Short mmCIF file of C-alpha atoms and ligand atoms in Angstrom, two decimals:
data_model
loop_
_atom_site.label_atom_id
_atom_site.label_comp_id
_atom_site.label_asym_id
_atom_site.label_seq_id
_atom_site.Cartn_x
_atom_site.Cartn_y
_atom_site.Cartn_z
CA MET A 1037 -73.87 180.04 -25.55
CA PRO A 1038 -72.42 176.87 -27.47
CA ASP A 1039 -72.63 173.55 -26.22
CA THR A 1040 -68.56 173.60 -26.40
CA ASP A 1041 -68.71 176.45 -23.44
CA PHE A 1042 -70.12 172.98 -21.01
CA VAL A 1043 -66.57 171.48 -21.15
CA MET A 1044 -63.66 172.97 -19.04
CA PRO A 1045 -61.82 175.31 -21.26
CA THR A 1046 -58.32 173.74 -20.13
CA TYR A 1047 -57.36 173.10 -23.38
CA GLY A 1048 -56.82 175.74 -26.39
CA ARG A 1049 -59.41 173.85 -28.62
CA MET A 1050 -59.19 173.34 -32.86
CA ASP A 1051 -62.59 173.82 -33.36
CA ILE A 1052 -63.08 170.99 -35.83
CA SER A 1053 -64.78 167.17 -34.07
CA PHE A 1054 -64.61 163.45 -36.44
CA SER A 1055 -67.30 161.25 -36.01
CA LYS A 1056 -65.15 158.18 -37.69
CA GLY A 1057 -62.03 157.10 -37.90
CA GLU A 1058 -60.32 154.19 -40.22
CA GLY A 1059 -56.94 153.33 -40.40
CA ALA A 1060 -54.82 155.82 -40.65
CA TYR A 1061 -58.19 158.44 -41.90
CA LEU A 1062 -60.07 160.56 -39.69
CA TYR A 1063 -63.47 161.30 -40.92
CA THR A 1064 -66.31 164.80 -39.50
CA ASP A 1065 -69.59 164.30 -40.00
CA SER A 1066 -69.33 166.57 -43.13
CA GLY A 1067 -67.26 163.79 -44.84
CA ASP A 1068 -64.38 165.55 -44.71
CA LYS A 1069 -61.09 163.66 -44.79
CA TYR A 1070 -57.59 164.19 -42.61
CA LEU A 1071 -54.94 161.60 -42.53
CA ASP A 1072 -54.44 161.37 -39.45
CA PHE A 1073 -50.10 162.46 -38.05
CA ILE A 1074 -50.86 162.49 -34.18
CA SER A 1075 -52.56 159.64 -33.46
CA GLY A 1076 -54.44 161.22 -30.52
CA ILE A 1077 -50.88 162.38 -29.22
CA ALA A 1078 -48.56 158.73 -29.81
CA VAL A 1079 -52.42 157.34 -28.16
CA THR A 1080 -54.14 155.08 -32.03
CA ASN A 1081 -50.33 153.54 -32.70
CA LEU A 1082 -52.74 151.00 -34.77
CA GLY A 1083 -54.70 153.39 -36.15
CA HIS A 1084 -58.07 154.01 -35.92
CA CYS A 1085 -60.56 150.83 -35.30
CA HIS A 1086 -58.01 148.11 -36.12
CA PRO A 1087 -60.09 145.12 -36.91
CA HIS A 1088 -58.36 142.92 -34.61
CA MET A 1089 -58.49 145.40 -31.66
CA VAL A 1090 -62.41 145.72 -32.18
CA LYS A 1091 -62.56 142.02 -32.53
CA ALA A 1092 -61.30 141.74 -29.10
CA LEU A 1093 -62.95 144.46 -27.15
CA GLN A 1094 -66.23 143.16 -29.00
CA LYS A 1095 -65.85 139.93 -27.61
CA GLN A 1096 -64.78 141.07 -24.42
CA ALA A 1097 -68.15 143.75 -23.87
CA GLU A 1098 -69.75 141.39 -24.53
CA THR A 1099 -68.39 138.90 -21.88
CA LEU A 1100 -67.08 140.91 -19.01
CA TRP A 1101 -66.14 144.28 -17.81
CA HIS A 1102 -65.01 144.92 -14.81
CA THR A 1103 -64.20 143.31 -11.60
CA SER A 1104 -61.68 144.38 -9.75
CA ASN A 1105 -57.97 144.44 -8.38
CA LEU A 1106 -59.87 142.81 -5.17
CA TYR A 1107 -59.53 139.44 -7.87
CA ASN A 1108 -57.14 137.84 -9.91
CA VAL A 1109 -57.27 138.97 -13.56
CA ASP A 1110 -57.07 136.92 -16.07
CA LEU A 1111 -55.93 139.18 -19.03
CA GLN A 1112 -54.15 141.99 -16.50
CA THR A 1113 -51.63 138.81 -16.01
CA LYS A 1114 -51.05 138.39 -19.33
CA ALA A 1115 -50.65 141.35 -20.59
CA ALA A 1116 -47.96 141.68 -17.57
CA LYS A 1117 -45.94 138.54 -18.36
CA ARG A 1118 -46.18 139.79 -22.09
CA LEU A 1119 -44.47 143.23 -21.38
CA CYS A 1120 -41.75 141.49 -18.88
CA GLU A 1121 -41.57 138.53 -21.12
CA ASN A 1122 -40.18 141.66 -23.68
CA SER A 1123 -38.41 144.19 -21.19
CA PHE A 1124 -35.94 144.65 -18.50
CA GLY A 1125 -39.31 144.39 -16.21
CA ASP A 1126 -40.05 141.54 -13.57
CA GLN A 1127 -43.86 143.22 -12.21
CA VAL A 1128 -46.14 145.37 -13.44
CA PHE A 1129 -48.48 147.38 -12.45
CA PHE A 1130 -51.37 148.67 -14.60
CA CYS A 1131 -53.06 152.37 -14.18
CA ASN A 1132 -54.91 154.91 -16.57
CA SER A 1133 -52.76 157.65 -17.96
CA GLY A 1134 -49.26 158.65 -18.25
CA ALA A 1135 -49.44 160.50 -15.00
CA GLU A 1136 -50.73 157.53 -12.88
CA ALA A 1137 -47.54 155.17 -14.29
CA ASN A 1138 -45.04 158.34 -13.38
CA GLU A 1139 -46.33 158.44 -9.80
CA ALA A 1140 -47.00 154.66 -9.09
CA ALA A 1141 -42.60 155.48 -10.22
CA ILE A 1142 -42.32 157.91 -7.19
CA LYS A 1143 -44.15 156.19 -5.34
CA THR A 1144 -42.04 152.68 -5.87
CA ALA A 1145 -38.97 154.41 -5.93
CA ARG A 1146 -39.90 156.22 -2.48
CA LYS A 1147 -40.73 152.95 -1.17
CA PHE A 1148 -37.09 150.44 -2.01
CA HIS A 1149 -35.18 153.28 -0.12
CA SER A 1150 -37.44 153.09 3.12
CA GLU A 1151 -37.58 149.15 2.85
CA ARG A 1152 -33.79 149.32 2.14
CA GLY A 1153 -33.62 151.12 5.54
CA ARG A 1154 -33.44 154.90 4.20
CA PRO A 1155 -36.27 155.95 4.80
CA GLN A 1156 -34.68 159.68 3.42
CA ALA A 1157 -34.44 158.89 0.51
CA HIS A 1158 -37.10 160.32 -1.68
CA ARG A 1159 -35.56 163.10 -3.56
CA ILE A 1160 -35.98 162.59 -7.52
CA ILE A 1161 -33.69 164.36 -10.40
CA ALA A 1162 -35.74 164.92 -13.40
CA HIS A 1163 -34.39 166.95 -15.97
CA ARG A 1164 -35.55 170.34 -18.29
CA ASN A 1165 -37.59 170.27 -21.06
CA ALA A 1166 -38.94 166.98 -20.23
CA PHE A 1167 -42.40 166.70 -19.10
CA HIS A 1168 -44.03 163.76 -17.14
CA GLY A 1169 -47.74 164.51 -16.18
CA ARG A 1170 -50.60 167.05 -14.29
CA THR A 1171 -50.79 165.25 -11.02
CA LEU A 1172 -50.40 167.45 -8.19
CA ALA A 1173 -46.38 164.64 -8.51
CA THR A 1174 -45.72 164.75 -12.02
CA LEU A 1175 -46.14 168.91 -12.13
CA ALA A 1176 -43.26 169.06 -9.87
CA MET A 1177 -41.46 166.58 -11.50
CA THR A 1178 -41.71 167.94 -14.94
CA GLY A 1179 -40.48 171.41 -12.72
CA LYS A 1180 -42.21 173.74 -16.11
CA SER A 1181 -42.34 176.85 -13.90
CA ALA A 1182 -45.45 178.00 -16.89
CA ILE A 1183 -47.45 174.63 -15.91
CA MET A 1184 -46.51 174.88 -12.40
CA GLU A 1185 -48.18 178.68 -11.93
CA GLY A 1186 -51.34 178.84 -9.26
CA PHE A 1187 -50.30 175.58 -8.23
CA GLN A 1188 -48.62 175.98 -5.02
CA PRO A 1189 -47.66 174.59 -2.64
CA HIS A 1190 -45.59 172.52 -4.77
CA VAL A 1191 -45.21 168.85 -4.26
CA GLN A 1192 -41.24 169.21 -2.46
CA GLY A 1193 -39.32 166.09 -3.90
CA PHE A 1194 -37.47 167.22 -7.06
CA ASP A 1195 -34.37 168.07 -8.21
CA HIS A 1196 -33.73 169.67 -12.03
CA VAL A 1197 -30.80 169.26 -14.25
CA ASN A 1198 -30.46 169.82 -18.23
CA VAL A 1199 -29.73 167.02 -20.70
CA GLY A 1200 -25.79 165.94 -20.05
CA GLU A 1201 -25.05 167.73 -16.29
CA VAL A 1202 -23.09 164.21 -15.64
CA ASP A 1203 -21.48 166.44 -13.00
CA LYS A 1204 -24.26 168.60 -12.31
CA ILE A 1205 -26.23 165.59 -11.24
CA LYS A 1206 -23.24 164.11 -9.06
CA LYS A 1207 -23.07 167.21 -6.83
CA LEU A 1208 -26.95 167.60 -6.24
CA ILE A 1209 -26.35 163.76 -5.14
CA THR A 1210 -27.05 163.59 -1.33
CA PRO A 1211 -27.83 160.67 1.23
CA GLU A 1212 -31.48 162.11 0.40
CA THR A 1213 -31.79 161.26 -3.50
CA ALA A 1214 -33.74 158.69 -4.25
CA ALA A 1215 -33.80 158.38 -8.13
CA ILE A 1216 -33.10 160.13 -11.69
CA ILE A 1217 -36.14 159.92 -14.62
CA ILE A 1218 -35.71 160.88 -18.09
CA GLU A 1219 -37.82 160.00 -20.95
CA PRO A 1220 -35.60 158.72 -23.26
CA VAL A 1221 -36.97 160.69 -26.24
CA GLN A 1222 -38.26 164.20 -24.72
CA GLY A 1223 -41.79 164.51 -26.55
CA GLU A 1224 -43.42 167.09 -25.27
CA GLY A 1225 -40.17 169.08 -25.18
CA GLY A 1226 -39.47 168.80 -29.01
CA VAL A 1227 -39.18 165.45 -30.12
CA LYS A 1228 -34.75 165.62 -28.78
CA LEU A 1229 -33.49 161.74 -29.19
CA VAL A 1230 -31.54 161.75 -25.80
CA ASP A 1231 -28.03 160.75 -26.66
CA ALA A 1232 -27.23 156.68 -25.70
CA ASP A 1233 -23.86 158.18 -23.79
CA TYR A 1234 -25.79 160.39 -21.21
CA LEU A 1235 -28.27 157.33 -20.90
CA LYS A 1236 -24.99 155.69 -19.88
CA ALA A 1237 -23.41 157.92 -17.89
CA LEU A 1238 -26.60 158.13 -15.75
CA ARG A 1239 -26.93 154.51 -15.31
CA LYS A 1240 -23.10 154.45 -14.32
CA ILE A 1241 -24.32 157.16 -11.21
CA CYS A 1242 -27.09 155.00 -10.13
CA ASP A 1243 -25.17 152.41 -9.90
CA GLU A 1244 -22.19 153.73 -8.46
CA PHE A 1245 -24.70 155.91 -6.34
CA GLY A 1246 -27.08 153.26 -5.49
CA LEU A 1247 -30.10 155.29 -6.98
CA LEU A 1248 -32.88 153.40 -9.64
CA LEU A 1249 -32.62 154.82 -12.93
CA ILE A 1250 -36.65 155.65 -14.31
CA PHE A 1251 -37.28 156.01 -17.70
CA ASP A 1252 -40.66 157.34 -19.17
CA GLU A 1253 -41.54 156.15 -21.88
CA VAL A 1254 -44.68 157.43 -22.52
CA GLN A 1255 -44.61 157.91 -25.57
CA CYS A 1256 -41.67 156.90 -27.68
CA GLY A 1257 -42.28 153.57 -26.23
CA MET A 1258 -44.82 151.06 -27.55
CA GLY A 1259 -42.71 150.92 -31.16
CA ARG A 1260 -42.84 154.81 -31.80
CA THR A 1261 -39.14 154.72 -32.44
CA GLY A 1262 -38.56 151.71 -34.35
CA LYS A 1263 -38.24 149.01 -31.19
CA LEU A 1264 -40.63 147.86 -28.44
CA PHE A 1265 -39.06 150.89 -25.84
CA ALA A 1266 -36.55 153.96 -27.09
CA HIS A 1267 -34.13 153.06 -24.49
CA GLU A 1268 -33.15 149.95 -26.08
CA TRP A 1269 -31.49 151.87 -28.45
CA SER A 1270 -29.15 153.22 -26.50
CA GLY A 1271 -28.54 149.29 -24.94
CA VAL A 1272 -29.05 150.57 -21.10
CA LYS A 1273 -31.32 149.12 -19.21
CA PRO A 1274 -33.69 151.34 -16.66
CA ASP A 1275 -35.11 149.79 -12.88
CA ILE A 1276 -38.35 151.70 -13.53
CA MET A 1277 -40.05 152.76 -16.68
CA SER A 1278 -43.68 154.55 -17.02
CA LEU A 1279 -45.55 153.86 -19.98
CA ALA A 1280 -49.47 155.14 -21.32
CA LYS A 1281 -49.99 156.69 -24.32
CA GLY A 1282 -49.81 154.18 -27.48
CA LEU A 1283 -50.19 151.05 -24.57
CA GLY A 1284 -53.60 150.86 -25.08
CA GLY A 1285 -54.25 151.64 -28.99
CA GLY A 1286 -56.95 154.13 -28.27
CA VAL A 1287 -58.38 153.03 -24.79
CA PRO A 1288 -57.05 154.61 -21.21
CA VAL A 1289 -54.04 152.34 -19.57
CA GLY A 1290 -51.05 153.04 -18.36
CA ALA A 1291 -47.74 150.97 -16.52
CA CYS A 1292 -45.23 150.75 -14.15
CA ILE A 1293 -42.96 148.62 -15.27
CA ALA A 1294 -39.95 147.27 -12.55
CA THR A 1295 -37.37 144.88 -11.79
CA GLU A 1296 -38.71 142.66 -8.80
CA ASP A 1297 -35.72 144.20 -7.03
CA ALA A 1298 -36.83 147.90 -8.32
CA ALA A 1299 -40.28 146.76 -6.59
CA CYS A 1300 -39.38 145.44 -3.60
CA GLY A 1301 -41.07 147.77 -1.11
CA MET A 1302 -43.98 147.73 -2.97
CA GLY A 1303 -46.15 145.01 -1.41
CA PRO A 1304 -50.32 144.60 0.00
CA SER A 1305 -51.85 147.65 0.31
CA THR A 1306 -48.76 149.82 -0.61
CA HIS A 1307 -50.67 150.59 -3.81
CA GLY A 1308 -53.92 150.78 -5.67
CA THR A 1309 -56.64 151.36 -8.30
CA THR A 1310 -60.06 150.92 -8.57
CA PHE A 1311 -59.50 150.81 -12.60
CA GLY A 1312 -56.20 149.81 -13.49
CA GLY A 1313 -56.26 146.45 -15.27
CA GLN A 1314 -59.50 145.30 -15.58
CA PRO A 1315 -60.79 143.32 -18.01
CA LEU A 1316 -62.29 145.46 -20.66
CA VAL A 1317 -58.82 147.08 -21.17
CA MET A 1318 -56.83 144.82 -21.14
CA SER A 1319 -57.76 142.98 -23.56
CA ALA A 1320 -57.11 146.02 -25.60
CA VAL A 1321 -53.92 146.05 -24.11
CA ASN A 1322 -53.23 142.17 -25.16
CA ALA A 1323 -53.93 142.38 -29.22
CA LEU A 1324 -52.18 145.73 -29.46
CA LEU A 1325 -49.12 143.73 -28.17
CA ASP A 1326 -50.40 140.22 -30.72
CA ILE A 1327 -50.12 142.96 -33.32
CA ILE A 1328 -46.76 144.98 -32.07
CA LEU A 1329 -45.10 141.67 -31.62
CA GLU A 1330 -45.11 139.95 -34.66
CA GLU A 1331 -42.24 139.26 -35.70
CA SER A 1332 -41.82 142.02 -38.91
CA PHE A 1333 -44.33 144.63 -36.68
CA LEU A 1334 -41.04 146.85 -35.28
CA GLN A 1335 -38.67 146.10 -38.16
CA GLU A 1336 -41.39 148.00 -40.75
CA VAL A 1337 -42.30 150.45 -38.19
CA ALA A 1338 -38.39 151.64 -38.31
CA SER A 1339 -37.44 151.02 -42.22
CA VAL A 1340 -40.85 153.50 -42.79
CA GLY A 1341 -39.84 155.06 -40.39
CA ASP A 1342 -36.28 155.85 -42.15
CA TYR A 1343 -38.16 156.42 -45.34
CA PHE A 1344 -40.72 159.20 -43.78
CA GLU A 1345 -37.28 161.15 -42.26
CA SER A 1346 -35.68 161.11 -45.93
CA ALA A 1347 -39.00 163.11 -47.09
CA LEU A 1348 -38.79 165.68 -44.28
CA SER A 1349 -35.21 165.79 -44.74
CA ASN A 1350 -36.20 166.80 -48.71
CA LEU A 1351 -38.84 168.96 -47.50
CA ALA A 1352 -36.41 171.12 -45.33
CA ALA A 1353 -33.46 171.17 -48.14
CA GLU A 1354 -37.42 172.08 -50.29
CA PHE A 1355 -38.27 174.80 -47.50
CA PRO A 1356 -35.66 176.67 -46.11
CA GLU A 1357 -38.04 180.06 -44.63
CA PHE A 1358 -39.79 177.58 -42.87
CA PHE A 1359 -37.90 174.46 -41.50
CA GLU A 1360 -34.53 174.37 -40.63
CA ALA A 1361 -32.18 171.24 -41.76
CA GLU A 1362 -32.13 169.11 -39.17
CA VAL A 1363 -35.49 165.98 -39.17
CA LYS A 1364 -35.32 164.87 -35.34
CA GLY A 1365 -36.46 162.34 -33.14
CA ALA A 1366 -35.86 158.01 -34.80
CA GLY A 1367 -38.85 156.05 -36.24
CA LEU A 1368 -42.10 157.24 -36.56
CA MET A 1369 -41.94 159.67 -33.76
CA ARG A 1370 -40.45 162.83 -35.52
CA ALA A 1371 -40.08 166.38 -35.98
CA LEU A 1372 -38.89 169.97 -38.13
CA LYS A 1373 -38.08 172.96 -35.99
CA ALA A 1374 -39.82 176.05 -37.35
CA LYS A 1375 -38.44 179.08 -38.64
CA ILE A 1376 -41.93 180.63 -38.17
CA THR A 1377 -44.80 180.12 -35.64
CA ASN A 1378 -44.54 175.91 -35.60
CA MET A 1379 -48.57 175.87 -35.17
CA ASP A 1380 -49.36 178.65 -38.34
CA ILE A 1381 -48.20 175.59 -39.70
CA VAL A 1382 -50.02 173.15 -37.87
CA LYS A 1383 -52.88 175.09 -39.39
CA LYS A 1384 -52.39 175.13 -42.72
CA CYS A 1385 -51.56 171.41 -42.94
CA MET A 1386 -55.21 170.94 -41.31
CA ASP A 1387 -56.51 173.19 -44.17
CA HIS A 1388 -54.45 170.49 -46.95
CA GLY A 1389 -55.68 167.74 -45.13
CA LEU A 1390 -53.00 166.44 -42.46
CA LEU A 1391 -52.58 166.31 -39.34
CA VAL A 1392 -50.45 167.28 -36.74
CA PHE A 1393 -49.57 169.42 -33.67
CA VAL A 1394 -47.13 171.12 -32.60
CA ALA A 1395 -43.87 170.81 -29.36
CA GLY A 1396 -41.61 172.31 -28.03
CA ASP A 1397 -38.57 174.88 -29.02
CA ASN A 1398 -41.14 175.68 -31.91
CA VAL A 1399 -40.93 172.32 -34.09
CA VAL A 1400 -43.68 170.68 -36.12
CA ARG A 1401 -44.28 167.28 -34.56
CA PHE A 1402 -45.20 164.00 -36.21
CA LEU A 1403 -46.48 161.15 -34.45
CA PRO A 1404 -48.74 158.90 -37.48
CA PRO A 1405 -49.66 155.59 -36.49
CA LEU A 1406 -47.51 153.01 -37.00
CA ILE A 1407 -49.30 150.64 -39.31
CA ILE A 1408 -48.78 153.24 -42.46
CA GLU A 1409 -46.85 152.15 -45.34
CA LYS A 1410 -44.54 154.45 -47.97
CA ALA A 1411 -48.09 155.95 -50.10
CA HIS A 1412 -49.22 157.52 -46.49
CA VAL A 1413 -45.98 158.89 -46.22
CA ASP A 1414 -45.63 160.22 -49.56
CA GLU A 1415 -49.25 161.81 -49.47
CA ALA A 1416 -48.41 162.84 -45.86
CA ALA A 1417 -45.26 164.43 -48.22
CA GLU A 1418 -47.89 166.63 -50.59
CA LYS A 1419 -50.60 167.46 -48.22
CA ILE A 1420 -47.49 169.28 -46.22
CA LYS A 1421 -45.24 170.60 -49.42
CA SER A 1422 -49.28 172.08 -51.04
CA ALA A 1423 -49.66 173.68 -47.29
CA LEU A 1424 -46.11 175.16 -47.45
CA LEU A 1425 -46.48 176.42 -51.17
CA GLU A 1426 -49.74 178.39 -50.39
CA MET A 1427 -47.98 179.82 -47.93
CA ARG A 1428 -44.87 180.66 -49.12
CA GLN A 1429 -47.58 182.61 -51.63
CA GLU A 1430 -49.00 183.79 -49.40
CA ALA A 1431 -45.86 185.31 -47.86
CA ALA A 1432 -44.78 186.90 -51.75
C1 PLP B 999 -48.10 162.48 -22.19
C2 PLP B 999 -46.86 161.99 -21.61
C3 PLP B 999 -47.38 161.99 -19.93
C4 PLP B 999 -48.82 162.21 -19.46
O1 PLP B 999 -49.56 161.03 -19.95
P1 PLP B 999 -51.27 161.53 -19.48
O2 PLP B 999 -51.86 159.96 -20.05
O3 PLP B 999 -51.27 162.61 -19.54
O4 PLP B 999 -51.05 161.60 -17.62
C5 PLP B 999 -45.75 161.78 -19.22
N1 PLP B 999 -45.35 161.25 -19.84
C6 PLP B 999 -45.07 162.13 -21.08
C7 PLP B 999 -43.47 161.60 -21.88
C8 PLP B 999 -46.10 161.89 -22.00
O5 PLP B 999 -45.46 162.43 -22.96
#
């Protein structure tokens, strides 16, 4: 049996592995080079082995790795302060993944209400077509039967609406409701931007009914859309936000950020983690923040993002048999809806040296590292074009 059989087959993997990464490129052992426009699913946001991050991690690896949260961790304090200074938040809980960040968000919301004398308020209104993770609570919050099947009994306390259903939400709210959660850009659901007006309406409902508003920015946060956090485009502030994926640029880390008010219940021993916020990982987070908080960094992401949008728009116009015209997303979080099976396009792009991936609603999803330049966009467009030309020929 092949050695890969020793890995629990929870993923239908493509049969390739990479041994080296540099900037926007990945290399196989045999030296094949790929332009990486998926970034480990929005994780390696500064590309592979960014020199500043390598230096920070090397230095930290020689100094101190782990001490636990029994003690202050200076690099954790520093990262928390920087995230708060650059967001709506006042306090950060660091963990190790997006699902854990959402678990922390759920607990923070429930505890807020119990602290305020409303222990019955525990239900969270979530949105269909979202993705919040794979733990028992976060998959119940995601609410998609395909990923819940076989894992009964499901965690209770989640109601679901479609994006835009303001009236339905108002009808669902009872004294048991604690919060509303939404991804400002639905990533796995097909890179769907949520309307700013709808986010505003959610803020208003939360204020009116005393609920907390939670934004899941695990995928769309950390500069992906050309703002540090995607919700900044709408001007709406949440009470709690979850982060992960791009937060460590490739080291596993998540965070739950909250206002002081929303986090009022999260005192000593209410929540915890052995690994979360450890020095080695926090050195990477701080190094990443050094770069993406630079004056012009996010402006550049937005500008290359616009350039990418028009490149995709041109491709869609040139290949109307493969793609619908609308370019989805913002900044460097983009997608095109395919008219054939999206995975066929993904595989063909890979044959032509470009890594992209699928998402819901039959889209092909593009998540290049945020350090790319226009030349990388041109190169990607060339590769997509040659892939589609080949598919056109095969179809003829
Ligand atoms: C990936 C993702 C998660 C889950 O993150 P994990 O690190 O895989 O647990 C949660 N929410 C969103 C929006 C995501 O894209």
